[in-house]
Amino acid sequence: SSSSSSSSSSQCRSFASRHKVFPHSAASFGQYGVRPLAGRPMTNGTWYSGQATAIVARTARGQGQGQVRCMSMSKMKEELREKGPVLLVWWTFCWLAPIAPLYFLAEYFQIDPAQMLEDATGFHVTEHVNKDWATLGGVVAFNEAMEVFRAPLVFASLPAVVRIARRWAPRLVR
């Protein structure tokens, strides 16, 4: 465990000396381990450097041991260039897929967003809005609200989707 943390510290120290991302000196770096990157955790478990030069991600390996992955902006741009088309297609599919089932569920359970808006505000909305279009608008708005759950799932499943895309659509992935 200590050898993995010392190797990860040395990885980040050498990375920090090459890219100058840490505001701390190399001597003070040891007391922080892998966390002196401006101290701002991101939602996906990575630590942001505070500058646009690198992201250091802590990935799980084995029994609770972590491996620090330092990535330069050029490497990040290269990965985005490589996986970007697949990400775009996968995200679009995951965004469009729930709209029809949600619309049919709203119709089946007779959910009327225009009536709900009228009840909440007191404005006469149902007189001026087509019920079908209002239901579709409500479904799209709800679908957008689901983005909080969709984004982590899309990014977590992206490596598997890239592997599948390399097999089935090699022109999509470099």
Short mmCIF file of C-alpha atoms in Angstrom, two decimals:
data_model
loop_
_atom_site.label_atom_id
_atom_site.label_comp_id
_atom_site.label_asym_id
_atom_site.label_seq_id
_atom_site.Cartn_x
_atom_site.Cartn_y
_atom_site.Cartn_z
CA SER A 1 0.00 0.00 0.00
CA SER A 2 2.78 2.45 0.90
CA SER A 3 4.73 1.53 -2.23
CA SER A 4 1.71 2.29 -4.42
CA SER A 5 1.14 5.64 -2.72
CA SER A 6 4.83 6.56 -3.01
CA SER A 7 4.87 5.63 -6.69
CA SER A 8 1.71 7.63 -7.30
CA SER A 9 3.24 10.56 -5.43
CA SER A 10 6.37 10.35 -7.54
CA GLN A 11 4.23 10.15 -10.70
CA CYS A 12 2.44 13.34 -9.76
CA ARG A 13 5.64 15.05 -8.59
CA SER A 14 7.29 14.38 -11.94
CA PHE A 15 4.08 15.42 -13.70
CA ALA A 16 3.94 18.58 -11.61
CA SER A 17 7.52 19.48 -12.40
CA ARG A 18 6.91 19.00 -16.14
CA HIS A 19 3.64 20.94 -16.29
CA LYS A 20 3.83 23.25 -13.24
CA VAL A 21 0.27 22.53 -12.10
CA PHE A 22 0.78 22.45 -8.33
CA PRO A 23 1.01 25.64 -6.33
CA HIS A 24 2.91 23.68 -3.64
CA SER A 25 6.59 22.90 -3.55
CA ALA A 26 7.74 19.31 -4.05
CA ALA A 27 8.67 19.13 -0.35
CA SER A 28 5.19 20.07 0.84
CA PHE A 29 3.57 17.79 -1.74
CA GLY A 30 4.32 14.63 0.25
CA GLN A 31 2.11 15.63 3.15
CA TYR A 32 -0.92 15.86 0.81
CA GLY A 33 -0.50 12.65 -1.16
CA VAL A 34 -2.46 13.06 -4.39
CA ARG A 35 -4.71 15.88 -3.22
CA PRO A 36 -2.83 19.17 -3.55
CA LEU A 37 -4.41 19.87 -6.92
CA ALA A 38 -6.04 23.10 -5.81
CA GLY A 39 -8.08 20.90 -3.48
CA ARG A 40 -11.23 20.94 -5.58
CA PRO A 41 -12.79 17.50 -6.03
CA MET A 42 -14.89 16.99 -9.12
CA THR A 43 -18.10 14.95 -9.08
CA ASN A 44 -16.58 11.90 -10.77
CA GLY A 45 -13.83 11.33 -8.18
CA THR A 46 -11.10 13.26 -9.97
CA TRP A 47 -9.15 16.20 -8.63
CA TYR A 48 -8.90 19.28 -10.79
CA SER A 49 -5.58 21.09 -10.98
CA GLY A 50 -7.10 24.54 -11.11
CA GLN A 51 -5.47 25.10 -14.50
CA ALA A 52 -6.30 23.74 -17.91
CA THR A 53 -3.18 21.61 -18.16
CA ALA A 54 -4.16 18.30 -16.59
CA ILE A 55 -6.61 16.20 -14.68
CA VAL A 56 -5.41 13.65 -12.16
CA ALA A 57 -7.90 10.81 -11.79
CA ARG A 58 -7.86 8.34 -8.94
CA THR A 59 -8.81 4.92 -10.28
CA ALA A 60 -9.53 1.84 -8.19
CA ARG A 61 -7.07 -1.03 -8.54
CA GLY A 62 -7.17 -4.17 -6.42
CA GLN A 63 -8.29 -4.00 -2.80
CA GLY A 64 -8.82 -0.32 -2.17
CA GLN A 65 -5.54 0.75 -3.72
CA GLY A 66 -5.65 3.64 -6.09
CA GLN A 67 -3.60 4.46 -9.12
CA VAL A 68 -3.09 8.08 -10.05
CA ARG A 69 -3.56 8.84 -13.72
CA CYS A 70 -2.10 12.13 -14.89
CA MET A 71 -3.30 13.30 -18.29
CA SER A 72 -2.05 16.29 -20.24
CA MET A 73 -4.38 18.46 -22.27
CA SER A 74 -2.84 17.21 -25.52
CA LYS A 75 -3.54 13.59 -24.50
CA MET A 76 -7.05 14.56 -23.42
CA LYS A 77 -7.68 16.28 -26.78
CA GLU A 78 -6.36 13.21 -28.61
CA GLU A 79 -8.73 10.92 -26.68
CA LEU A 80 -11.63 13.27 -27.39
CA ARG A 81 -10.71 13.31 -31.08
CA GLU A 82 -10.61 9.52 -31.06
CA LYS A 83 -13.74 8.83 -29.00
CA GLY A 84 -15.71 12.01 -29.74
CA PRO A 85 -17.85 10.67 -32.60
CA VAL A 86 -18.77 7.57 -30.59
CA LEU A 87 -19.59 9.73 -27.56
CA LEU A 88 -21.79 11.98 -29.70
CA VAL A 89 -23.72 9.06 -31.20
CA TRP A 90 -24.02 7.24 -27.84
CA TRP A 91 -25.16 10.36 -25.96
CA THR A 92 -27.69 11.23 -28.67
CA PHE A 93 -29.09 7.70 -28.59
CA CYS A 94 -29.32 7.74 -24.78
CA TRP A 95 -31.03 11.13 -24.94
CA LEU A 96 -33.57 10.17 -27.62
CA ALA A 97 -34.37 6.63 -26.40
CA PRO A 98 -36.56 7.56 -23.39
CA ILE A 99 -38.72 10.14 -25.16
CA ALA A 100 -41.21 7.76 -26.85
CA PRO A 101 -41.69 5.51 -23.77
CA LEU A 102 -42.14 8.57 -21.53
CA TYR A 103 -44.67 10.06 -23.95
CA PHE A 104 -46.70 6.85 -24.06
CA LEU A 105 -46.55 6.56 -20.26
CA ALA A 106 -47.79 10.15 -19.92
CA GLU A 107 -50.63 9.40 -22.35
CA TYR A 108 -51.49 6.11 -20.63
CA PHE A 109 -51.62 7.68 -17.17
CA GLN A 110 -53.35 10.79 -18.62
CA ILE A 111 -50.75 13.23 -17.35
CA ASP A 112 -51.51 16.69 -18.75
CA PRO A 113 -48.64 19.17 -18.25
CA ALA A 114 -50.75 22.09 -19.53
CA GLN A 115 -53.43 21.39 -16.93
CA MET A 116 -50.76 20.99 -14.23
CA LEU A 117 -49.29 24.37 -15.23
CA GLU A 118 -52.75 25.93 -15.18
CA ASP A 119 -53.44 24.53 -11.70
CA ALA A 120 -50.09 25.78 -10.41
CA THR A 121 -50.23 29.30 -11.88
CA GLY A 122 -53.92 30.06 -12.35
CA PHE A 123 -53.35 31.14 -15.97
CA HIS A 124 -55.67 29.73 -18.63
CA VAL A 125 -53.05 27.68 -20.49
CA THR A 126 -55.18 24.77 -21.71
CA GLU A 127 -57.25 27.10 -23.95
CA HIS A 128 -54.16 28.14 -25.94
CA VAL A 129 -52.08 24.96 -26.07
CA ASN A 130 -52.56 21.67 -27.90
CA LYS A 131 -52.60 18.87 -25.31
CA ASP A 132 -50.41 16.53 -27.42
CA TRP A 133 -47.71 19.17 -27.93
CA ALA A 134 -47.85 20.12 -24.25
CA THR A 135 -47.36 16.47 -23.30
CA LEU A 136 -44.41 16.20 -25.68
CA GLY A 137 -42.91 19.39 -24.21
CA GLY A 138 -43.33 18.04 -20.69
CA VAL A 139 -41.71 14.75 -21.69
CA VAL A 140 -38.72 16.56 -23.24
CA ALA A 141 -38.37 18.75 -20.12
CA PHE A 142 -38.48 15.65 -17.88
CA ASN A 143 -35.96 13.94 -20.17
CA GLU A 144 -33.62 16.92 -19.73
CA ALA A 145 -34.02 16.67 -15.96
CA MET A 146 -32.88 13.04 -16.19
CA GLU A 147 -29.53 14.27 -17.56
CA VAL A 148 -28.16 14.21 -14.01
CA PHE A 149 -28.50 10.42 -14.04
CA ARG A 150 -27.79 9.90 -17.73
CA ALA A 151 -24.39 11.66 -17.88
CA PRO A 152 -22.54 9.37 -15.44
CA LEU A 153 -24.05 6.30 -17.06
CA VAL A 154 -23.03 7.45 -20.55
CA PHE A 155 -19.46 8.17 -19.47
CA ALA A 156 -19.18 4.95 -17.47
CA SER A 157 -20.42 2.86 -20.38
CA LEU A 158 -18.37 4.70 -23.03
CA PRO A 159 -15.34 2.33 -22.96
CA ALA A 160 -17.59 -0.67 -23.66
CA VAL A 161 -19.42 1.24 -26.40
CA VAL A 162 -16.07 2.22 -27.98
CA ARG A 163 -15.01 -1.45 -28.02
CA ILE A 164 -18.28 -2.41 -29.70
CA ALA A 165 -17.99 0.49 -32.17
CA ARG A 166 -14.46 -0.60 -33.12
CA ARG A 167 -15.91 -3.97 -34.10
CA TRP A 168 -19.10 -2.83 -35.83
CA ALA A 169 -18.32 0.67 -37.14
CA PRO A 170 -14.55 1.02 -37.43
CA ARG A 171 -14.83 4.27 -39.40
CA LEU A 172 -16.52 5.88 -36.39
CA VAL A 173 -13.52 5.18 -34.12
CA ARG A 174 -9.92 5.82 -35.09
#
